[in-house]
Short mmCIF file of C-alpha atoms and ligand atoms in Angstrom, two decimals:
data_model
loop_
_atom_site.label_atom_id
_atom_site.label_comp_id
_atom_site.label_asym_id
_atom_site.label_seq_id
_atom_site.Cartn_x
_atom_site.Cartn_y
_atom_site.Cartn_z
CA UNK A 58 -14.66 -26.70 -5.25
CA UNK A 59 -11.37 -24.50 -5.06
CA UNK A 60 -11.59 -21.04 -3.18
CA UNK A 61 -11.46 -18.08 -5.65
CA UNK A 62 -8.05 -15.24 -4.73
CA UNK A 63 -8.12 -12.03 -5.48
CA UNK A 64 -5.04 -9.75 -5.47
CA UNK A 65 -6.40 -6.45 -4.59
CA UNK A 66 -3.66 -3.77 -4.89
CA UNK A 67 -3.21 0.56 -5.52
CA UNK A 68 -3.28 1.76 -9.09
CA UNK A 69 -2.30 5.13 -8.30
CA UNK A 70 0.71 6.57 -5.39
CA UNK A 71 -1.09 4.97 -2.43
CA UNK A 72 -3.35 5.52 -0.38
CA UNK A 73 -6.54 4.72 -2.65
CA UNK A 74 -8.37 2.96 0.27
CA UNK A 75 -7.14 -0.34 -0.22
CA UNK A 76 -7.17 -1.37 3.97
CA UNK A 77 -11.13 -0.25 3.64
CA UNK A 78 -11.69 -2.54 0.41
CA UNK A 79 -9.55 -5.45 2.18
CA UNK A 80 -12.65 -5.16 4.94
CA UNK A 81 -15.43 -5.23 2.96
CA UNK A 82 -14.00 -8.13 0.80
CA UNK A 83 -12.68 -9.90 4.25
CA UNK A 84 -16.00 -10.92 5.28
CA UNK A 85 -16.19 -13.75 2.35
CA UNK A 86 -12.57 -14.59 2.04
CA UNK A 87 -11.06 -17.05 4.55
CA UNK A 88 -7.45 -15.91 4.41
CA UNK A 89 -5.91 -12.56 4.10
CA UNK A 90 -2.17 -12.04 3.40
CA UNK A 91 0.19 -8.93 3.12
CA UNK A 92 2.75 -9.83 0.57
CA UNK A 93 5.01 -7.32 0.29
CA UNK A 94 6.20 -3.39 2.14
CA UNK A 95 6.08 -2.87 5.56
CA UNK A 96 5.36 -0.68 8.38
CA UNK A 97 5.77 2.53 5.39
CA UNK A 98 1.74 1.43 4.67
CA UNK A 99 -0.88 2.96 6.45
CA UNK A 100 -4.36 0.89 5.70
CA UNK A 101 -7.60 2.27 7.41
CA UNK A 102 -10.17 0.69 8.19
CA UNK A 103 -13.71 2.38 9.65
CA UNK A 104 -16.39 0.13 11.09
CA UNK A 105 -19.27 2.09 12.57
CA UNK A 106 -17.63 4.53 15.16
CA UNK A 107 -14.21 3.29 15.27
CA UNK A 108 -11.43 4.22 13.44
CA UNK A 109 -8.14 1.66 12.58
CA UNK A 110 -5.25 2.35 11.12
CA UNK A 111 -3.34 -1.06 10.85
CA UNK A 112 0.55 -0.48 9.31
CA UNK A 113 1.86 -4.27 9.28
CA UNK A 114 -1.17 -6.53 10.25
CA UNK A 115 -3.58 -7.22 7.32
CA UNK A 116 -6.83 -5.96 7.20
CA UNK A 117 -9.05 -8.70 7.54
CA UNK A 118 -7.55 -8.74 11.31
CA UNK A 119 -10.81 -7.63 12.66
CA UNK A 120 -12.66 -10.58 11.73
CA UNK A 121 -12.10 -13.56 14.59
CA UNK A 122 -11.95 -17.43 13.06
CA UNK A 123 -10.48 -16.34 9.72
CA UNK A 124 -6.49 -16.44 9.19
CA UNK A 125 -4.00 -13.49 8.42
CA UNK A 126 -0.63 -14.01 6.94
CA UNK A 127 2.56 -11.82 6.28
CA UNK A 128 4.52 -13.31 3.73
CA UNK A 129 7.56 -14.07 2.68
CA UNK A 130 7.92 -10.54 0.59
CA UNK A 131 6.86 -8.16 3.61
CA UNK A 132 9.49 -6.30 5.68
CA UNK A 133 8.28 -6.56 9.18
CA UNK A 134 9.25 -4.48 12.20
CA UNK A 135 8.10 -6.95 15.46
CA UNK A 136 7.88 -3.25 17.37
CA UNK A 137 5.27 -1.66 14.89
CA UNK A 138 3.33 -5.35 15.06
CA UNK A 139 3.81 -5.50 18.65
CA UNK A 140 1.78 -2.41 19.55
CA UNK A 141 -0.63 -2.82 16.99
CA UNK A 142 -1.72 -6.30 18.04
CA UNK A 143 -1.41 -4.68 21.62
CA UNK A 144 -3.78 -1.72 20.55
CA UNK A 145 -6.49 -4.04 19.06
CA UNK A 146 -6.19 -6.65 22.30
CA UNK A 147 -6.35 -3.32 24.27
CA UNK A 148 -9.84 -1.76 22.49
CA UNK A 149 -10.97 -5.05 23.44
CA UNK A 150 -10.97 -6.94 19.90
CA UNK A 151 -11.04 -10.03 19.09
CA UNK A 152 -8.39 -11.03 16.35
CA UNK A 153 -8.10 -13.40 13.30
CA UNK A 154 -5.28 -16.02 13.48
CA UNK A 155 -1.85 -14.24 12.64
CA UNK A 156 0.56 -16.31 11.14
CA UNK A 157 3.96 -14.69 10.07
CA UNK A 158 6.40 -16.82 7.47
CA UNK A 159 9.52 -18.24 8.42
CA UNK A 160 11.43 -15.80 5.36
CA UNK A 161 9.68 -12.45 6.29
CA UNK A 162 13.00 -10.09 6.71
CA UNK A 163 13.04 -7.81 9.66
CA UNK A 164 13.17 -4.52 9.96
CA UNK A 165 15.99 -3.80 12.56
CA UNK A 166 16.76 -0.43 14.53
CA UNK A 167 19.51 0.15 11.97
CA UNK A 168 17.76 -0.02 9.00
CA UNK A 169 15.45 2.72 10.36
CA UNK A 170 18.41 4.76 11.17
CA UNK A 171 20.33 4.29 8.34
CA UNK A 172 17.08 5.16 6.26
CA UNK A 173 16.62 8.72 7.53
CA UNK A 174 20.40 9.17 7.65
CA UNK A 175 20.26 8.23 3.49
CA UNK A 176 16.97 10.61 3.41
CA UNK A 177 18.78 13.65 4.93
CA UNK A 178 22.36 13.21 2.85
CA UNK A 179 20.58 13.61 -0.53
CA UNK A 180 20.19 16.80 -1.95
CA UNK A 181 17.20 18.75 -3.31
CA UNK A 182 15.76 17.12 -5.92
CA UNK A 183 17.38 13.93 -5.25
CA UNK A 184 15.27 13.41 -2.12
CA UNK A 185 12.49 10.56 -2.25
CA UNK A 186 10.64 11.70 0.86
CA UNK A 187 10.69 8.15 2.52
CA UNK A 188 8.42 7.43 5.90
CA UNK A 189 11.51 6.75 7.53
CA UNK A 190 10.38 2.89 8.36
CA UNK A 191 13.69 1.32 7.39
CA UNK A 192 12.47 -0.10 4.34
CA UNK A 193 14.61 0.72 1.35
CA UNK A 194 17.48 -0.38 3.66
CA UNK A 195 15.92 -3.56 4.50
CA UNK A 196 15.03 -4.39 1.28
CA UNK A 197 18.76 -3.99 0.22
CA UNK A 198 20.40 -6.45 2.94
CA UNK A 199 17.48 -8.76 1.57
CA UNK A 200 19.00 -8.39 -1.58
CA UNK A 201 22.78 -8.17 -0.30
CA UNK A 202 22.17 -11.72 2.00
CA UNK A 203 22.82 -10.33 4.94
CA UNK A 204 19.66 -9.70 5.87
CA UNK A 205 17.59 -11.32 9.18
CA UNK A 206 14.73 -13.33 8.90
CA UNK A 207 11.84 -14.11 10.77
CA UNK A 208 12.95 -17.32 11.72
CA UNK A 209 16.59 -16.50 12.47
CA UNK A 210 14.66 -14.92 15.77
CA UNK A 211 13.83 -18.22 17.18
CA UNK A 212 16.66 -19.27 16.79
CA UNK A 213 19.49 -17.75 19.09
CA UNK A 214 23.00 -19.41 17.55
CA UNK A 215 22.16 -18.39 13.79
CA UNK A 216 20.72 -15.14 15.13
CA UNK A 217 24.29 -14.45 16.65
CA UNK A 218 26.17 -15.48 13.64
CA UNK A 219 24.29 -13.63 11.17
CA UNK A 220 23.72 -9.81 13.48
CA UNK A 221 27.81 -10.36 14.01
CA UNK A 222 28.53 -9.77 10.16
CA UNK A 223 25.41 -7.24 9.61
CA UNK A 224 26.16 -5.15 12.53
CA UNK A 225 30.41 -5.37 11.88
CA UNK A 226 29.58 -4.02 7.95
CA UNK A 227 26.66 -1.06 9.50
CA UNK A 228 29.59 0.09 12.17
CA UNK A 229 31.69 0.53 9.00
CA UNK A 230 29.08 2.29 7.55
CA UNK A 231 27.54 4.39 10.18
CA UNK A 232 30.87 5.72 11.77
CA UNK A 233 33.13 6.24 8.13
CA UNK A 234 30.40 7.39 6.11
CA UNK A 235 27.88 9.26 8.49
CA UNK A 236 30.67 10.04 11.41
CA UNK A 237 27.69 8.27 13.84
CA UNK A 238 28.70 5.96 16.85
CA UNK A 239 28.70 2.42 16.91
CA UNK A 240 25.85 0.07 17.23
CA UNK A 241 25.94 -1.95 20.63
CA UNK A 242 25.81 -5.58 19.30
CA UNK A 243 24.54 -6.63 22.66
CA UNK A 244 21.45 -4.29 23.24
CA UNK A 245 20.51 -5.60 19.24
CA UNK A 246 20.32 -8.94 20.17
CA UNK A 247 19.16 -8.74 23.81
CA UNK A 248 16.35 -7.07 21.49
CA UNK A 249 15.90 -9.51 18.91
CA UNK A 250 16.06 -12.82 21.17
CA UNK A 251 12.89 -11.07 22.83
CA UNK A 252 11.17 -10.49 19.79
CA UNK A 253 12.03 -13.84 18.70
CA UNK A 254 10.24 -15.20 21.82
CA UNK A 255 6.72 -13.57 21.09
CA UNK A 256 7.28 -14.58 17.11
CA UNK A 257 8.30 -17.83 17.39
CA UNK A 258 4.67 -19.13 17.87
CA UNK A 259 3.27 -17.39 15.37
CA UNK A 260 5.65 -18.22 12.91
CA UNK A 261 4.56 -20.43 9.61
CA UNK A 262 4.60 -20.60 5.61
CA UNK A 263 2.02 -18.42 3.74
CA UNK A 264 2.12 -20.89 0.80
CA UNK A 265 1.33 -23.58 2.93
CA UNK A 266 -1.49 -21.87 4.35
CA UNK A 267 -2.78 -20.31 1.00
CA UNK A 268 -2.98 -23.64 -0.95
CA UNK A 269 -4.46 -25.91 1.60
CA UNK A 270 -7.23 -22.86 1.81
CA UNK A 271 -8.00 -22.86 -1.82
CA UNK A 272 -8.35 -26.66 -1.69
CA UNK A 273 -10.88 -26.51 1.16
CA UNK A 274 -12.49 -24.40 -1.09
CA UNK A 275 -11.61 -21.16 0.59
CA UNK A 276 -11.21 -17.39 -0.90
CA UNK A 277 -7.98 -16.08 -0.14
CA UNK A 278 -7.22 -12.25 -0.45
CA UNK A 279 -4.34 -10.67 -1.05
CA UNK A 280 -3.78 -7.46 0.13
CA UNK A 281 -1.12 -5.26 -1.56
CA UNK A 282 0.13 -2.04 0.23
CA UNK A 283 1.50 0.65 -1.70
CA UNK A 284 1.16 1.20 -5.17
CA UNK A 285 1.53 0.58 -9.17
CA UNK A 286 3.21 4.12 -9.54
CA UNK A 287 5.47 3.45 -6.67
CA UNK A 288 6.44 -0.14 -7.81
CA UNK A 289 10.40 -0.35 -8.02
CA UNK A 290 10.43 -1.54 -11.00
CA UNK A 291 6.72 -0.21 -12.66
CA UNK A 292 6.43 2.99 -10.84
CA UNK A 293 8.22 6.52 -11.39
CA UNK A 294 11.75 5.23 -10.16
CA UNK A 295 13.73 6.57 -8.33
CA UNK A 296 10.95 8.16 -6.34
CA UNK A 297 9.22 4.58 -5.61
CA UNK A 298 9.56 2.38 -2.72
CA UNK A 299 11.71 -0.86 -2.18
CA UNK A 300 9.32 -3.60 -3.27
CA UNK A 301 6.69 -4.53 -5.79
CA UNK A 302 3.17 -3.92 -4.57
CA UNK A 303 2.32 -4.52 -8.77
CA UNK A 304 0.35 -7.84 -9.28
CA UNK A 305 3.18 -10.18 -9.82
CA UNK A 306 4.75 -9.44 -6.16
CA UNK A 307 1.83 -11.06 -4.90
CA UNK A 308 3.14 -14.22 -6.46
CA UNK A 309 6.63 -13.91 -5.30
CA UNK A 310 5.94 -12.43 -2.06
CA UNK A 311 3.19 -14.83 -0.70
CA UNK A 312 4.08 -18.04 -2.55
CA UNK A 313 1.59 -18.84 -4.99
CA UNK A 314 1.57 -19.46 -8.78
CA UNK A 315 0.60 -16.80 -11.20
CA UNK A 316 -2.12 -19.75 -12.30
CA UNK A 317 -3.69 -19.73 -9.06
CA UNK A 318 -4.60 -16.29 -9.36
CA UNK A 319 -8.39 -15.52 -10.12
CA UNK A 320 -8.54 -11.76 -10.26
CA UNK A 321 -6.85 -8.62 -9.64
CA UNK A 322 -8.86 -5.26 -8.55
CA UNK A 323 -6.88 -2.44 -8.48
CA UNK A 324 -7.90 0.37 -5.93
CA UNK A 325 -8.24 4.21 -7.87
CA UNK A 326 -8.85 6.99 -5.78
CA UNK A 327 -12.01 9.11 -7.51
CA UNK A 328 -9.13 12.03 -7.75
CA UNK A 329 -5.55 11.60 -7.15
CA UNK A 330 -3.00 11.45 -4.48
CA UNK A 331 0.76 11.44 -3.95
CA UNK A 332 3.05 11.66 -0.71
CA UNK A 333 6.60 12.24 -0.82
CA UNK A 334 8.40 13.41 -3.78
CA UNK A 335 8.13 12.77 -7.54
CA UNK A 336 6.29 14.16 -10.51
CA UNK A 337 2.55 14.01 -9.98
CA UNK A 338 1.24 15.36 -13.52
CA UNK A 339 -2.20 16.41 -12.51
CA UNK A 340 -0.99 17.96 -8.71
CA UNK A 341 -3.05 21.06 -7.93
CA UNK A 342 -1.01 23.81 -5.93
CA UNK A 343 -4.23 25.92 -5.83
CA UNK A 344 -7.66 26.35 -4.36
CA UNK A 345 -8.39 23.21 -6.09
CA UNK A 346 -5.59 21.18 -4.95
CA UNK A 347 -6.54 22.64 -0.93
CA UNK A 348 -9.99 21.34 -1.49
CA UNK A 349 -9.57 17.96 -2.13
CA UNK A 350 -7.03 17.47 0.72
CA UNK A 351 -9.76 19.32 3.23
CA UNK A 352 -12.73 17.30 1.76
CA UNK A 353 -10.99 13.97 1.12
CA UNK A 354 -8.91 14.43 4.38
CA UNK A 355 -5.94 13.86 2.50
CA UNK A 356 -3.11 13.45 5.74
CA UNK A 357 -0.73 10.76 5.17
CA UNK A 358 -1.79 7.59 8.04
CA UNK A 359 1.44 6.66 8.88
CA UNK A 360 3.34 10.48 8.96
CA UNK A 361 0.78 12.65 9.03
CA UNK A 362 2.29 14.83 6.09
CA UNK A 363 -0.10 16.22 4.02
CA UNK A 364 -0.98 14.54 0.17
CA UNK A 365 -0.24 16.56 -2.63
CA UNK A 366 -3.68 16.37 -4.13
CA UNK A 367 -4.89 16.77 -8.13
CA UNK A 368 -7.59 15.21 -10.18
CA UNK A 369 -7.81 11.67 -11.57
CA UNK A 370 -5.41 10.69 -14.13
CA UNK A 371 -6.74 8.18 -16.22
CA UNK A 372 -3.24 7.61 -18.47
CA UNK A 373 -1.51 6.31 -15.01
CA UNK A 374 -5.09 4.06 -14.81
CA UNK A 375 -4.40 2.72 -18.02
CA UNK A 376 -0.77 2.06 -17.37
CA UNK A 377 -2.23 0.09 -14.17
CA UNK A 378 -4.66 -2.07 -15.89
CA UNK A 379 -2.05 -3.28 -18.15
CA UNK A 380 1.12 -3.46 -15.72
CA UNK A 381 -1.58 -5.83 -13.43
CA UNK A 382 -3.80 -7.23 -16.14
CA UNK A 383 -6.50 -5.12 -13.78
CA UNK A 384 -9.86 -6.91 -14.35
CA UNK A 385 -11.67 -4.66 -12.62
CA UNK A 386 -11.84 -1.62 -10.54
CA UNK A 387 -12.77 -0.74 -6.93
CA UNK A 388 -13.43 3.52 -6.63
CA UNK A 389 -13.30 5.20 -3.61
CA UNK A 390 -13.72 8.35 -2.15
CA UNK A 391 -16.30 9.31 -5.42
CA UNK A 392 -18.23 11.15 -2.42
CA UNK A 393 -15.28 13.72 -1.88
CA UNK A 394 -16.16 14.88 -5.58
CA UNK A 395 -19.60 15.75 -4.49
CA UNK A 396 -20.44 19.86 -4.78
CA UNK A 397 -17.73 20.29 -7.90
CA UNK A 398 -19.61 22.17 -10.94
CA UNK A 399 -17.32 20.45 -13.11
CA UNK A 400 -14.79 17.80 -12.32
CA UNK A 401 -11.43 16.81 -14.38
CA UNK A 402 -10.37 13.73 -15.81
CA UNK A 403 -7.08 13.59 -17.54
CA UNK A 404 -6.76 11.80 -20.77
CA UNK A 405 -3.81 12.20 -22.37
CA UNK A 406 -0.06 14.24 -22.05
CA UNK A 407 1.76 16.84 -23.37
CA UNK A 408 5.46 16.01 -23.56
CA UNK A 409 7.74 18.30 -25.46
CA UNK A 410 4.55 19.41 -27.59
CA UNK A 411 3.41 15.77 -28.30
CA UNK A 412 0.52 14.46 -27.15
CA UNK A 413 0.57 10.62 -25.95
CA UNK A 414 -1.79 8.97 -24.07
CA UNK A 415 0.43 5.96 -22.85
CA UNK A 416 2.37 6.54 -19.58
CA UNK A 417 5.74 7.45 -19.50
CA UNK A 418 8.70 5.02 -18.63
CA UNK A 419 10.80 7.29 -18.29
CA UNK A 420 10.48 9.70 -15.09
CA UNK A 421 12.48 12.69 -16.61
CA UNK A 422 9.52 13.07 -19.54
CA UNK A 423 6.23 12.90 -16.68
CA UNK A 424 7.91 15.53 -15.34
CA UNK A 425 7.46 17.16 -18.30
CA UNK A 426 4.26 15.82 -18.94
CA UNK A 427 1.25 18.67 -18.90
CA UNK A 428 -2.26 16.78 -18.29
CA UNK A 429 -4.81 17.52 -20.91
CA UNK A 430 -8.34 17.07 -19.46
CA UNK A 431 -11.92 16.20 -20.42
CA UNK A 432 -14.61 18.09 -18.42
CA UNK A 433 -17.23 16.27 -17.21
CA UNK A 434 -20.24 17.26 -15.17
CA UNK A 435 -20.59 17.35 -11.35
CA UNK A 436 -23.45 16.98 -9.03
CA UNK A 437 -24.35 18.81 -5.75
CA UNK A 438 -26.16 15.94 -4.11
CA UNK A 439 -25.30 13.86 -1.25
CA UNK A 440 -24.42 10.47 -2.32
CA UNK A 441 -23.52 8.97 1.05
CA UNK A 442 -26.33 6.41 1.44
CA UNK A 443 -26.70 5.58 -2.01
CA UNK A 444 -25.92 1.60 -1.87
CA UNK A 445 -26.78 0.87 -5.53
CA UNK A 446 -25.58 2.04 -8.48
CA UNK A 447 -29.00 3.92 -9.88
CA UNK A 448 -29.09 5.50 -6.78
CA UNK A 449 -26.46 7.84 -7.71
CA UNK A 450 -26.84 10.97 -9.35
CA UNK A 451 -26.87 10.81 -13.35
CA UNK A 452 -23.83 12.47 -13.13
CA UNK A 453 -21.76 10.65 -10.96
CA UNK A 454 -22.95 7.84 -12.81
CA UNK A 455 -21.72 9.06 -16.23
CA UNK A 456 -18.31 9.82 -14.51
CA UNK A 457 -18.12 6.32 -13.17
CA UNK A 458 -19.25 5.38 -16.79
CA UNK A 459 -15.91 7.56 -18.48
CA UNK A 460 -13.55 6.03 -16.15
CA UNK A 461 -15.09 2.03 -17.21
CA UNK A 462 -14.63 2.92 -20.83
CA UNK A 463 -11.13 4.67 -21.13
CA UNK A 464 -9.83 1.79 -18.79
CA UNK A 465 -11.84 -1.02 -20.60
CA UNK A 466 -12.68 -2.91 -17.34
CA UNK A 467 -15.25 -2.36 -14.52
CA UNK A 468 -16.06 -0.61 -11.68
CA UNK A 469 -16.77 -3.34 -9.47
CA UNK A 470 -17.64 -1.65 -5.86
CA UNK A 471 -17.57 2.01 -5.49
CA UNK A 472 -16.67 3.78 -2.33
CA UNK A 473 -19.34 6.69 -1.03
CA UNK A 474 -17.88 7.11 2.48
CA UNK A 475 -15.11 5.57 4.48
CA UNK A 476 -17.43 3.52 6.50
CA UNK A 477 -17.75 -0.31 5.93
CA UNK A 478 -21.22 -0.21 4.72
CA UNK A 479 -20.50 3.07 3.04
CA UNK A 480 -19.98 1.07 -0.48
CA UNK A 481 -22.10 0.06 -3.68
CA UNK A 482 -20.62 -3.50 -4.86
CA UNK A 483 -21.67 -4.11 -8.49
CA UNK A 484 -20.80 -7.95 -9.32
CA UNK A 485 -17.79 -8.25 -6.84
P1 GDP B 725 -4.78 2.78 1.90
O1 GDP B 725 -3.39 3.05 2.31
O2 GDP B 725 -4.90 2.54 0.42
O3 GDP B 725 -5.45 1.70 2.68
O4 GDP B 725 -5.59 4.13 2.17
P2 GDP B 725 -5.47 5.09 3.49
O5 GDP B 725 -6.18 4.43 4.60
O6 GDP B 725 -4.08 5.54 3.69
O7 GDP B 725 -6.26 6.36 2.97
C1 GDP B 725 -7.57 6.29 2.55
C2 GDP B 725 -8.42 7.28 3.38
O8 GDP B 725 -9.66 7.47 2.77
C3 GDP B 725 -8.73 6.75 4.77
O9 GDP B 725 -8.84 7.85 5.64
C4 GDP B 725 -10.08 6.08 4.59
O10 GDP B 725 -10.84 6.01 5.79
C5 GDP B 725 -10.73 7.01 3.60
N1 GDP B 725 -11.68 6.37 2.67
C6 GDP B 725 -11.58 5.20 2.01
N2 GDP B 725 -12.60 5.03 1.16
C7 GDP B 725 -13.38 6.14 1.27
C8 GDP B 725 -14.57 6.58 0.61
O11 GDP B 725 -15.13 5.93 -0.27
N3 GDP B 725 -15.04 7.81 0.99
C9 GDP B 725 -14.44 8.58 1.94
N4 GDP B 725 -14.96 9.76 2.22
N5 GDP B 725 -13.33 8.20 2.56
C10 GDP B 725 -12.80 7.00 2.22
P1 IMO B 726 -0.10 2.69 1.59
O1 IMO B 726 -0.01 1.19 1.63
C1 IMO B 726 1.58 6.44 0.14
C2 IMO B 726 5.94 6.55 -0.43
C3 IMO B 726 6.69 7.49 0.48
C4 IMO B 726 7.86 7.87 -0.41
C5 IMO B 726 8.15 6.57 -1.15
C6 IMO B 726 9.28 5.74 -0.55
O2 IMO B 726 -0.65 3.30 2.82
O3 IMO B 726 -0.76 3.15 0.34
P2 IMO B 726 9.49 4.25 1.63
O4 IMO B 726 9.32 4.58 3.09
O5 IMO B 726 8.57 3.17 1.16
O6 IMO B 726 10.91 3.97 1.25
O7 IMO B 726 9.10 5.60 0.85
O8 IMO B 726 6.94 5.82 -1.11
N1 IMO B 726 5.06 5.58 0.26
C7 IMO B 726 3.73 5.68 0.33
N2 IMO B 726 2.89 6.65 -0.09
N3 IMO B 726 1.09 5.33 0.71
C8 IMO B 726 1.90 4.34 1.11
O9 IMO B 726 1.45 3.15 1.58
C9 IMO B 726 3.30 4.50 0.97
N4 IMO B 726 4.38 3.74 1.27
C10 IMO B 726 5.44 4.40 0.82
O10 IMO B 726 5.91 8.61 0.84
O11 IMO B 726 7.43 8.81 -1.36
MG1 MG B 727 -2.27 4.51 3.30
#
């Protein structure tokens, strides 16, 4: 019998709690892969007393004898990966088998430069509020041909050859546009030769890997980073990132057929998040807003910045389900909403004194967009160790309820604490 894959990705502006659904899920899947972003994703992962917060490696790293990949679509700095795998070895873990594909680009010191140099050139208003990781710019030499790839490190003569014409064009760049100095071609290279030497073992094909697990019969998950509303091409562009966390970039950026896919879950937050800049319809400057963030301990993973916090839209849900062909949901974080008289769900826009309930394309009408809410109930008691579904509340279960119906698939596992046993799984 084949192995089942499921693409689990973020339906909202990140950070949903996709790294902690990637663990629970890890334990039956035999493969894990990241297939597209880079070091800009911060995934956490909590198993009894210890905290991870893994930025490049996949999630299902913790679990020894099962395989991790990085596809072809990531962006991969080898200095982030470095001291992560470093960290884990260091807390004494034991690791899965990380395998990193031959076409994975690289993020290299001047894309990181040249992406807080674009950051702090734009003006107000134009700004996107990047985490500085060098990935819009590495995403564009991808898509320019110039770019490096994992296997150009192991292999010193092409390596030469192709940082000679990258690093001549980012001079021209870096000195006539931004008046900066010169890149030293030599330190670069000295650089990437040694990164190429710890690499070069690991290096391999993701598609390889995935179909000769789903013939053995194994489940192979794929773990997107990011999100739907940050897709550059799906989510509120320009104020998205470089890649396509959205369902079909799983396909593209890990080598498998659109056929071979069995499910996609999409990870909702039980309120709403966004870092960086961009509209954010139902964003709460006030007490509200300062709640969640305290409660939900909304600080970004990879830059610490705060998250603008707001309540759960369910029109950018919608949009989600049918950008991904979601069948399912997994909702975390519903324990943050505990102690709330009344909690918010928004159901439907106001743009320009229409009401629509089908999410904008264009990014100049959400940001006109005022959120028009249903009230539901809320309940005051702690839902931490429920593990089942009728353990919760009546009211947390009729707000689990509203979100199933307006987005017309399940809630499949439902986060009550950040823990890995902190979760209710209902047919996953
Ligand atoms: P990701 O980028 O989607 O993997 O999410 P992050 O790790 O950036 O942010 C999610 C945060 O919420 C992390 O601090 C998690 O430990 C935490 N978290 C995830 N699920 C739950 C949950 O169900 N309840 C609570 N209280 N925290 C959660
Ligand atoms: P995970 O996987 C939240 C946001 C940045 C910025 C925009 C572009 O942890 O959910 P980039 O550095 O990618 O060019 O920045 O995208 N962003 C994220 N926000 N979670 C993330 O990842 C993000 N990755 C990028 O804040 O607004
Ligand atoms: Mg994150």
């Amino acid at each position: 019998m084949k192995g089942r894959t499921d693409i689990v990705l973020g339906v909202q502006w990140g950070d949903e709690g996709k790294g902690r659904v990637v663990d629970v899920l890890a334990a039956r899947a035999g493969i894990v892969v990241r297939y597209q972003g880079g070091a800009n994703a911060g995934h956490t992962v909590v198993v009894g007393d210890e905290k991870y917060v893994f930025h490049l490696l996949p999630s299902g790293i913790l679990y020894p004898g099962k395989v991790c990949l990085i596809g072809n679509g990531v962006v991969l700095d080898p200095d982030t990966l470095f001291e992560e795998i470093d960290g884990l070895t260091a807390r004494g873990k034991k690791l899965a088998r990380l395998v990193i594909s031959h076409g994975t680009h690289i993020v290299m010191p001047y894309h990181k430069q040249l992406d807080k140099l674009a950051e702090a050139a734009r003006s107000a208003g134009t700004k996107i509020g990047t985490t500085g990781r060098g990935i819009g710019p590495c995403y564009t030499d991808k898509f320019e041909r110039i770019g490096i790839r994992a296997e150009d490190l192991a292999n010193p003569s092409v390596l030469k050859e192709k940082l000679t014409i990258a690093i001549n064009l980012k001079n021209e760049i870096l000195t006539k546009i931004y008046g900066e100095k010169p890149l030293d071609f030599n330190e670069i290279y000295t650089k990437a030769l040694k990164w190429g030497e710890r690499i070069k073992p690991m290096l391999g094909d993701s598609f390889l890997e995935i179909n000769k697990a789903v013939n053995a019969g194994e489940n192979v998950l794929f773990e997107g980073a990011q999100a739907t509303l940050l897709d550059i091409d799906h989510g509120t562009y320009p104020f998205v990132t470089s890649s396509s966390p959205c369902a079909g970039g799983a396909c593209t950026g890990a080598g498998v057929g659109p056929g071979r896919i069995d499910r996609v879950v999409g990870v909702v937050k039980a309120y709403c998040t966004r870092v960086g800049e961009g509209p954010f319809p139902t964003e709460d400057k006030s007490d509200l807003g300062n709640m969640l963030r305290t409660n939900g301990g909304e600080f970004g993973a990879t830059t610490g910045r705060p998250r603008r916090c707001g309540w759960c839209d369910l029109v950018a849900v919608d949009y989600a389900v049918k950008v991904n062909g979601l069948d399912g949901l997994a909702l975390t974080k519903l324990d943050v909403l505990t102690g709330f008289d009344e909690i918010s769900v928004c159901t439907s826009y106001k743009v320009d004194g229409e009401t629509r309930k089908t999410f904008p394309s264009s990014c100049a009408d959400l940001a006109k967009a005022k959120p028009v809410y249903e009230k539901l109930k809320g309940w005051k008691e702690d839902i931490s160790k429920c593990r089942k579904f009728e353990d919760l509340p009546k009211a947390a279960q009729d707000y689990v309820k509203y979100i199933e119906e307006y987005a017309g698939v399940p809630v499949l596992l439902i986060g009550v604490g950040a823990g890995r046993d902190d979760t209710i799984m209902r047919g996953i």
